[in-house]
mmCIF file of C-alpha atoms in Angstrom:
data_model
loop_
_atom_site.group_PDB
_atom_site.id
_atom_site.type_symbol
_atom_site.label_atom_id
_atom_site.label_comp_id
_atom_site.label_asym_id
_atom_site.label_seq_id
_atom_site.Cartn_x
_atom_site.Cartn_y
_atom_site.Cartn_z
ATOM 1 C CA UNK A 204 -0.269 0.033 -0.040
ATOM 2 C CA UNK A 205 1.286 3.526 -0.860
ATOM 3 C CA UNK A 206 2.719 5.335 2.130
ATOM 4 C CA UNK A 207 0.691 8.354 1.062
ATOM 5 C CA UNK A 208 -2.560 6.464 0.906
ATOM 6 C CA UNK A 209 -2.513 5.342 4.399
ATOM 7 C CA UNK A 210 -4.985 6.713 7.066
ATOM 8 C CA UNK A 211 -3.747 8.163 10.358
ATOM 9 C CA UNK A 212 -4.634 4.976 12.449
ATOM 10 C CA UNK A 213 -2.172 3.378 10.247
ATOM 11 C CA UNK A 214 0.604 5.874 10.370
ATOM 12 C CA UNK A 215 0.214 5.727 14.126
ATOM 13 C CA UNK A 216 1.161 2.056 14.267
ATOM 14 C CA UNK A 217 4.771 3.244 13.304
ATOM 15 C CA UNK A 218 5.286 6.121 16.167
ATOM 16 C CA UNK A 219 8.206 5.288 18.582
ATOM 17 C CA UNK A 220 9.526 2.233 16.543
ATOM 18 C CA UNK A 221 12.813 2.229 14.943
ATOM 19 C CA UNK A 222 12.335 2.124 11.284
ATOM 20 C CA UNK A 223 14.244 2.164 8.036
ATOM 21 C CA UNK A 224 12.746 4.446 5.463
ATOM 22 C CA UNK A 225 13.897 3.920 1.929
ATOM 23 C CA UNK A 226 13.527 7.163 0.012
ATOM 24 C CA UNK A 227 14.142 8.124 -3.798
ATOM 25 C CA UNK A 228 17.639 8.025 -5.127
ATOM 26 C CA UNK A 229 18.025 4.651 -3.295
ATOM 27 C CA UNK A 230 18.773 6.607 -0.013
ATOM 28 C CA UNK A 231 17.852 4.876 3.361
ATOM 29 C CA UNK A 232 17.440 6.500 6.806
ATOM 30 C CA UNK A 233 17.236 4.948 10.140
ATOM 31 C CA UNK A 234 15.527 6.362 13.185
ATOM 32 C CA UNK A 235 12.795 6.354 15.752
ATOM 33 C CA UNK A 236 9.609 7.744 14.294
ATOM 34 C CA UNK A 237 8.268 10.755 16.233
ATOM 35 C CA UNK A 238 5.458 11.313 13.970
ATOM 36 C CA UNK A 239 3.856 11.294 10.342
ATOM 37 C CA UNK A 240 2.479 14.507 9.267
ATOM 38 C CA UNK A 241 -1.251 13.507 8.017
ATOM 39 C CA UNK A 242 -1.071 16.516 5.386
ATOM 40 C CA UNK A 243 2.137 15.539 3.601
ATOM 41 C CA UNK A 244 2.825 12.058 4.868
ATOM 42 C CA UNK A 245 6.273 13.238 5.713
ATOM 43 C CA UNK A 246 8.148 11.192 8.359
ATOM 44 C CA UNK A 247 10.051 12.511 11.243
ATOM 45 C CA UNK A 248 12.937 10.417 12.549
ATOM 46 C CA UNK A 249 14.669 10.908 15.734
ATOM 47 C CA UNK A 250 18.039 9.550 16.482
ATOM 48 C CA UNK A 251 20.270 10.158 19.703
ATOM 49 C CA UNK A 252 23.957 10.274 19.228
ATOM 50 C CA UNK A 253 26.718 9.176 22.063
ATOM 51 C CA UNK A 254 27.247 12.842 22.625
ATOM 52 C CA UNK A 255 23.567 13.213 23.775
ATOM 53 C CA UNK A 256 22.657 15.419 21.087
ATOM 54 C CA UNK A 257 19.690 14.454 18.995
ATOM 55 C CA UNK A 258 19.596 14.281 15.234
ATOM 56 C CA UNK A 259 16.169 14.865 13.679
ATOM 57 C CA UNK A 260 15.473 14.241 10.185
ATOM 58 C CA UNK A 261 12.238 15.069 8.270
ATOM 59 C CA UNK A 262 11.470 12.825 5.191
ATOM 60 C CA UNK A 263 9.114 14.450 2.777
ATOM 61 C CA UNK A 264 6.146 12.414 2.149
ATOM 62 C CA UNK A 265 6.350 12.395 -1.641
ATOM 63 C CA UNK A 266 9.977 10.951 -1.392
ATOM 64 C CA UNK A 267 9.115 7.810 0.943
ATOM 65 C CA UNK A 268 9.265 4.598 -0.960
ATOM 66 C CA UNK A 269 8.879 2.309 1.856
ATOM 67 C CA UNK A 270 8.950 2.093 5.689
ATOM 68 C CA UNK A 271 10.150 -1.094 7.450
ATOM 69 C CA UNK A 272 9.946 -1.711 11.050
ATOM 70 C CA UNK A 273 13.350 -2.800 12.533
ATOM 71 C CA UNK A 274 12.791 -2.903 16.207
ATOM 72 C CA UNK A 275 10.033 -2.046 18.495
ATOM 73 C CA UNK A 276 10.284 1.266 20.270
ATOM 74 C CA UNK A 277 10.808 1.439 24.063
ATOM 75 C CA UNK A 278 9.120 3.682 26.765
ATOM 76 C CA UNK A 279 12.519 5.427 27.229
ATOM 77 C CA UNK A 280 12.818 6.392 23.716
ATOM 78 C CA UNK A 281 9.273 7.670 23.716
ATOM 79 C CA UNK A 282 10.066 9.654 26.789
ATOM 80 C CA UNK A 283 13.197 11.092 25.313
ATOM 81 C CA UNK A 284 11.546 12.207 22.034
ATOM 82 C CA UNK A 285 8.646 13.716 23.809
ATOM 83 C CA UNK A 286 11.113 15.623 26.284
ATOM 84 C CA UNK A 287 12.839 16.918 22.931
ATOM 85 C CA UNK A 288 10.133 18.243 20.792
ATOM 86 C CA UNK A 289 6.979 18.553 22.888
ATOM 87 C CA UNK A 290 6.669 21.308 25.505
ATOM 88 C CA UNK A 291 6.669 20.289 28.981
ATOM 89 C CA UNK A 292 2.911 19.291 29.626
ATOM 90 C CA UNK A 293 3.258 18.707 33.408
ATOM 91 C CA UNK A 294 3.429 21.827 35.407
ATOM 92 C CA UNK A 295 5.918 21.583 38.308
ATOM 93 C CA UNK A 296 3.591 23.800 40.474
ATOM 94 C CA UNK A 297 1.850 22.545 43.424
ATOM 95 C CA UNK A 298 -1.882 22.739 43.476
ATOM 96 C CA UNK A 299 -2.037 25.673 45.833
ATOM 97 C CA UNK A 300 0.245 27.705 43.624
ATOM 98 C CA UNK A 301 -1.865 26.650 40.600
ATOM 99 C CA UNK A 302 -4.931 27.765 42.373
ATOM 100 C CA UNK A 303 -3.340 31.223 43.216
ATOM 101 C CA UNK A 304 -2.380 31.757 39.676
ATOM 102 C CA UNK A 305 -5.626 30.693 38.404
ATOM 103 C CA UNK A 306 -7.383 33.194 40.522
ATOM 104 C CA UNK A 307 -5.042 36.029 39.843
ATOM 105 C CA UNK A 308 -5.229 35.585 36.165
ATOM 106 C CA UNK A 309 -9.041 35.409 36.299
ATOM 107 C CA UNK A 310 -9.137 38.853 38.347
ATOM 108 C CA UNK A 311 -6.781 40.414 35.777
ATOM 109 C CA UNK A 312 -8.920 39.254 32.983
ATOM 110 C CA UNK A 313 -12.043 40.575 34.540
ATOM 111 C CA UNK A 314 -10.261 43.786 35.260
ATOM 112 C CA UNK A 315 -9.781 44.181 31.714
ATOM 113 C CA UNK A 316 -13.576 43.474 30.628
ATOM 114 C CA UNK A 317 -13.270 39.764 29.828
ATOM 115 C CA UNK A 318 -15.838 37.556 31.081
ATOM 116 C CA UNK A 319 -14.173 34.563 32.749
ATOM 117 C CA UNK A 320 -15.518 31.548 34.266
ATOM 118 C CA UNK A 321 -13.758 28.557 36.090
ATOM 119 C CA UNK A 322 -14.038 25.309 34.252
ATOM 120 C CA UNK A 323 -12.404 22.684 36.338
ATOM 121 C CA UNK A 324 -8.722 23.301 36.196
ATOM 122 C CA UNK A 325 -9.229 25.506 33.242
ATOM 123 C CA UNK A 326 -10.350 29.169 32.794
ATOM 124 C CA UNK A 327 -12.956 29.637 30.037
ATOM 125 C CA UNK A 328 -12.822 33.237 28.666
ATOM 126 C CA UNK A 329 -15.770 34.481 27.054
ATOM 127 C CA UNK A 330 -16.873 30.779 26.299
ATOM 128 C CA UNK A 331 -14.374 30.827 23.205
ATOM 129 C CA UNK A 332 -11.076 30.510 24.735
ATOM 130 C CA UNK A 333 -9.436 28.309 27.293
ATOM 131 C CA UNK A 334 -6.523 28.617 29.328
ATOM 132 C CA UNK A 335 -5.189 25.601 31.113
ATOM 133 C CA UNK A 336 -2.479 25.255 33.714
ATOM 134 C CA UNK A 337 0.158 26.700 34.194
ATOM 135 C CA UNK A 338 -1.756 29.714 32.876
ATOM 136 C CA UNK A 339 0.939 30.972 30.543
ATOM 137 C CA UNK A 340 0.315 32.656 27.161
ATOM 138 C CA UNK A 341 1.080 29.337 25.581
ATOM 139 C CA UNK A 342 -1.635 27.788 27.488
ATOM 140 C CA UNK A 343 -4.556 29.557 25.857
ATOM 141 C CA UNK A 344 -6.365 27.845 22.947
ATOM 142 C CA UNK A 345 -8.935 29.324 20.641
ATOM 143 C CA UNK A 346 -10.182 28.902 17.330
ATOM 144 C CA UNK A 347 -10.243 32.824 16.744
ATOM 145 C CA UNK A 348 -6.838 34.153 16.143
ATOM 146 C CA UNK A 349 -7.584 37.798 16.837
ATOM 147 C CA UNK A 350 -9.011 37.007 20.270
ATOM 148 C CA UNK A 351 -6.217 34.471 20.971
ATOM 149 C CA UNK A 352 -3.550 37.116 20.307
ATOM 150 C CA UNK A 353 -5.394 39.685 22.502
ATOM 151 C CA UNK A 354 -5.749 37.514 25.601
ATOM 152 C CA UNK A 355 -2.281 35.984 24.994
ATOM 153 C CA UNK A 356 -0.710 39.693 25.295
ATOM 154 C CA UNK A 357 -3.050 40.269 28.327
ATOM 155 C CA UNK A 358 -1.502 37.144 30.051
ATOM 156 C CA UNK A 359 1.866 38.173 29.002
ATOM 157 C CA UNK A 360 1.250 41.442 30.669
ATOM 158 C CA UNK A 361 -0.185 40.328 33.783
ATOM 159 C CA UNK A 362 1.137 42.381 36.650
ATOM 160 C CA UNK A 363 3.267 40.295 39.098
ATOM 161 C CA UNK A 364 1.331 41.136 42.400
ATOM 162 C CA UNK A 365 -1.971 39.849 43.006
ATOM 163 C CA UNK A 366 -4.992 42.194 41.780
ATOM 164 C CA UNK A 367 -8.437 42.847 43.060
ATOM 165 C CA UNK A 368 -11.160 44.311 41.121
ATOM 166 C CA UNK A 369 -11.236 47.230 43.413
ATOM 167 C CA UNK A 370 -7.512 48.315 42.542
ATOM 168 C CA UNK A 371 -7.429 51.710 41.105
ATOM 169 C CA UNK A 372 -5.975 51.515 37.477
ATOM 170 C CA UNK B 1264 27.706 28.315 10.329
ATOM 171 C CA UNK B 1265 30.434 30.643 9.211
ATOM 172 C CA UNK B 1266 29.282 33.900 7.724
ATOM 173 C CA UNK B 1267 29.852 34.110 4.048
ATOM 174 C CA UNK B 1268 29.057 37.024 2.118
ATOM 175 C CA UNK B 1269 25.875 36.705 0.345
ATOM 176 C CA UNK B 1270 25.525 36.906 -3.466
ATOM 177 C CA UNK B 1271 23.142 39.317 -5.195
ATOM 178 C CA UNK B 1272 19.671 37.877 -5.980
ATOM 179 C CA UNK B 1273 20.084 35.570 -9.098
ATOM 180 C CA UNK B 1274 17.612 36.086 -11.947
ATOM 181 C CA UNK B 1275 17.548 32.509 -13.738
ATOM 182 C CA UNK B 1276 15.992 32.034 -17.099
ATOM 183 C CA UNK B 1277 12.322 31.619 -16.918
ATOM 184 C CA UNK B 1278 11.313 27.816 -16.676
ATOM 185 C CA UNK B 1279 8.353 26.014 -18.383
ATOM 186 C CA UNK B 1280 5.739 27.527 -15.986
ATOM 187 C CA UNK B 1281 4.195 30.695 -17.388
ATOM 188 C CA UNK B 1282 4.306 32.247 -13.826
ATOM 189 C CA UNK B 1283 6.761 32.103 -10.785
ATOM 190 C CA UNK B 1284 8.310 28.790 -11.785
ATOM 191 C CA UNK B 1285 5.819 26.687 -9.959
ATOM 192 C CA UNK B 1286 4.691 28.892 -6.952
ATOM 193 C CA UNK B 1287 1.694 30.221 -8.600
ATOM 194 C CA UNK B 1288 -1.108 28.980 -6.838
ATOM 195 C CA UNK B 1289 -3.449 29.009 -9.704
ATOM 196 C CA UNK B 1290 -0.996 27.136 -11.900
ATOM 197 C CA UNK B 1291 -2.131 23.623 -12.968
ATOM 198 C CA UNK B 1292 1.249 22.222 -11.300
ATOM 199 C CA UNK B 1293 0.545 23.753 -7.897
ATOM 200 C CA UNK B 1294 -3.298 22.544 -8.014
ATOM 201 C CA UNK B 1295 -2.171 19.152 -8.835
ATOM 202 C CA UNK B 1296 0.309 19.132 -5.911
ATOM 203 C CA UNK B 1297 -2.060 20.662 -3.364
ATOM 204 C CA UNK B 1298 -4.353 18.356 -1.861
ATOM 205 C CA UNK B 1299 -8.018 19.927 -1.856
ATOM 206 C CA UNK B 1300 -9.128 17.273 0.436
ATOM 207 C CA UNK B 1301 -7.928 14.840 2.720
ATOM 208 C CA UNK B 1302 -8.880 11.265 2.351
ATOM 209 C CA UNK B 1303 -10.444 9.764 5.512
ATOM 210 C CA UNK B 1304 -12.971 7.001 6.563
ATOM 211 C CA UNK B 1305 -16.734 7.681 5.869
ATOM 212 C CA UNK B 1306 -18.334 9.810 8.272
ATOM 213 C CA UNK B 1307 -20.649 6.767 9.367
ATOM 214 C CA UNK B 1308 -17.552 4.874 10.239
ATOM 215 C CA UNK B 1309 -17.448 4.583 14.209
ATOM 216 C CA UNK B 1310 -13.662 5.003 14.131
ATOM 217 C CA UNK B 1311 -13.950 8.539 12.603
ATOM 218 C CA UNK B 1312 -13.649 10.180 15.937
ATOM 219 C CA UNK B 1313 -10.507 8.286 16.926
ATOM 220 C CA UNK B 1314 -9.089 8.999 13.345
ATOM 221 C CA UNK B 1315 -9.552 12.629 13.798
ATOM 222 C CA UNK B 1316 -8.011 12.792 17.235
ATOM 223 C CA UNK B 1317 -4.952 10.744 15.730
ATOM 224 C CA UNK B 1318 -4.833 13.091 12.893
ATOM 225 C CA UNK B 1319 -4.647 15.881 15.139
ATOM 226 C CA UNK B 1320 -2.075 14.530 17.439
ATOM 227 C CA UNK B 1321 0.172 13.473 14.550
ATOM 228 C CA UNK B 1322 -0.122 16.886 13.116
ATOM 229 C CA UNK B 1323 0.593 18.684 16.257
ATOM 230 C CA UNK B 1324 3.724 16.594 16.583
ATOM 231 C CA UNK B 1325 4.875 17.560 13.135
ATOM 232 C CA UNK B 1326 4.189 21.292 13.616
ATOM 233 C CA UNK B 1327 6.061 21.230 16.780
ATOM 234 C CA UNK B 1328 9.036 19.673 14.881
ATOM 235 C CA UNK B 1329 8.827 22.552 12.332
ATOM 236 C CA UNK B 1330 8.853 24.842 15.088
ATOM 237 C CA UNK B 1331 11.918 23.410 16.620
ATOM 238 C CA UNK B 1332 13.784 23.502 13.205
ATOM 239 C CA UNK B 1333 12.904 27.339 13.057
ATOM 240 C CA UNK B 1334 16.161 29.392 12.782
ATOM 241 C CA UNK B 1335 18.284 26.452 13.252
ATOM 242 C CA UNK B 1336 20.795 25.526 10.538
ATOM 243 C CA UNK B 1337 19.276 22.675 8.485
ATOM 244 C CA UNK B 1338 20.997 20.319 6.069
ATOM 245 C CA UNK B 1339 18.562 20.046 2.882
ATOM 246 C CA UNK B 1340 19.010 16.864 1.029
ATOM 247 C CA UNK B 1341 17.735 17.237 -2.552
ATOM 248 C CA UNK B 1342 17.560 15.233 -5.713
ATOM 249 C CA UNK B 1343 20.794 14.527 -7.652
ATOM 250 C CA UNK B 1344 22.622 14.161 -4.564
ATOM 251 C CA UNK B 1345 22.518 17.971 -3.847
ATOM 252 C CA UNK B 1346 23.065 18.720 -0.203
ATOM 253 C CA UNK B 1347 22.546 22.558 0.756
ATOM 254 C CA UNK B 1348 22.677 24.059 4.245
ATOM 255 C CA UNK B 1349 20.562 26.930 5.233
ATOM 256 C CA UNK B 1350 18.747 28.523 8.090
ATOM 257 C CA UNK B 1351 15.136 27.253 8.274
ATOM 258 C CA UNK B 1352 12.590 30.040 8.471
ATOM 259 C CA UNK B 1353 9.056 28.670 7.881
ATOM 260 C CA UNK B 1354 6.931 26.194 5.925
ATOM 261 C CA UNK B 1355 3.441 26.724 4.378
ATOM 262 C CA UNK B 1356 0.319 25.056 5.524
ATOM 263 C CA UNK B 1357 0.415 22.295 3.061
ATOM 264 C CA UNK B 1358 4.312 21.573 3.357
ATOM 265 C CA UNK B 1359 4.805 22.589 -0.407
ATOM 266 C CA UNK B 1360 7.644 25.493 0.060
ATOM 267 C CA UNK B 1361 10.091 26.076 2.836
ATOM 268 C CA UNK B 1362 11.481 29.743 3.402
ATOM 269 C CA UNK B 1363 15.050 29.604 4.411
ATOM 270 C CA UNK B 1364 17.813 32.187 4.901
ATOM 271 C CA UNK B 1365 21.489 32.045 4.056
ATOM 272 C CA UNK B 1366 21.085 29.141 1.654
ATOM 273 C CA UNK B 1367 24.759 27.911 0.774
ATOM 274 C CA UNK B 1368 24.648 26.810 -3.030
ATOM 275 C CA UNK B 1369 27.455 26.297 -5.577
ATOM 276 C CA UNK B 1370 26.340 29.629 -6.887
ATOM 277 C CA UNK B 1371 27.130 31.294 -3.632
ATOM 278 C CA UNK B 1372 25.081 32.264 -0.410
ATOM 279 C CA UNK B 1373 21.372 33.138 -1.073
ATOM 280 C CA UNK B 1374 20.268 35.592 1.690
ATOM 281 C CA UNK B 1375 16.713 34.565 1.209
ATOM 282 C CA UNK B 1376 15.317 31.666 -0.686
ATOM 283 C CA UNK B 1377 12.192 29.598 -1.230
ATOM 284 C CA UNK B 1378 12.686 25.814 -1.637
ATOM 285 C CA UNK B 1379 9.994 23.713 -3.336
ATOM 286 C CA UNK B 1380 9.300 20.733 -1.132
ATOM 287 C CA UNK B 1381 8.797 18.602 -4.141
ATOM 288 C CA UNK B 1382 12.576 19.159 -4.862
ATOM 289 C CA UNK B 1383 13.328 18.165 -1.150
ATOM 290 C CA UNK B 1384 14.022 14.246 -0.155
ATOM 291 C CA UNK B 1385 14.630 15.169 3.313
ATOM 292 C CA UNK B 1386 16.215 17.766 5.777
ATOM 293 C CA UNK B 1387 17.878 17.269 9.024
ATOM 294 C CA UNK B 1388 19.121 19.252 11.914
ATOM 295 C CA UNK B 1389 20.508 18.657 15.476
ATOM 296 C CA UNK B 1390 18.883 19.440 18.950
#
């Protein structure tokens, strides 16, 4: 089956495993699969060198001729690759700190005329934007770019000390 | 990367395309390359939600890889055994073109350049 014609569930089967990708011009590349782009079918391979540095190779989907699994991936490899490329998803803050940050941010947004409600651990802004822990600009998600940019810059400019709605601007 | 003086922008002879040598979005070549729809299971298939979730996860990982590549020296491995280093700038949404800076070619260092992904086999960088 042609590589490009596979569906995401089939590509997912290759993630974390060590593979050999045969590309055009008779080239072969080995490494652990970090991902396969569903738009271009491009394969991202990672190899860790003895120096500790990682070498990342993106093989464009149109050039992939065959992908062969050589060895099963390990949890260690998965963890290392994720740590390399994905942002730190586990906040290192304790619940009280997170609570205080969430509250401070909520007050700051309200002061700036944004309706905010708490939705479990997240903050829901105007029902269209969500801010998850630890409530940094990069933790904002929204389908509207303009609102996203506006709220992100607000979060970025949040004053350090706790604010209350009674503070005089 | 060592600093090499850039060469002036080269105007190469016009290729077979009437416009922009393959970058013109209305050209038959671009339309043929650019997928207008993504194949997926039928919407009645119970797996469609899982498929979409996996599609998003795979795409996010890929976008983050491109983010990590930004402003880094990257080696582009192209057809005819051409290997050119450059500083990666950005990609377009369909992964059809890469914007790069300080592209070291046999003609000299091109300060800014657009690479067609169809011409690239792979690219690699270090983290």
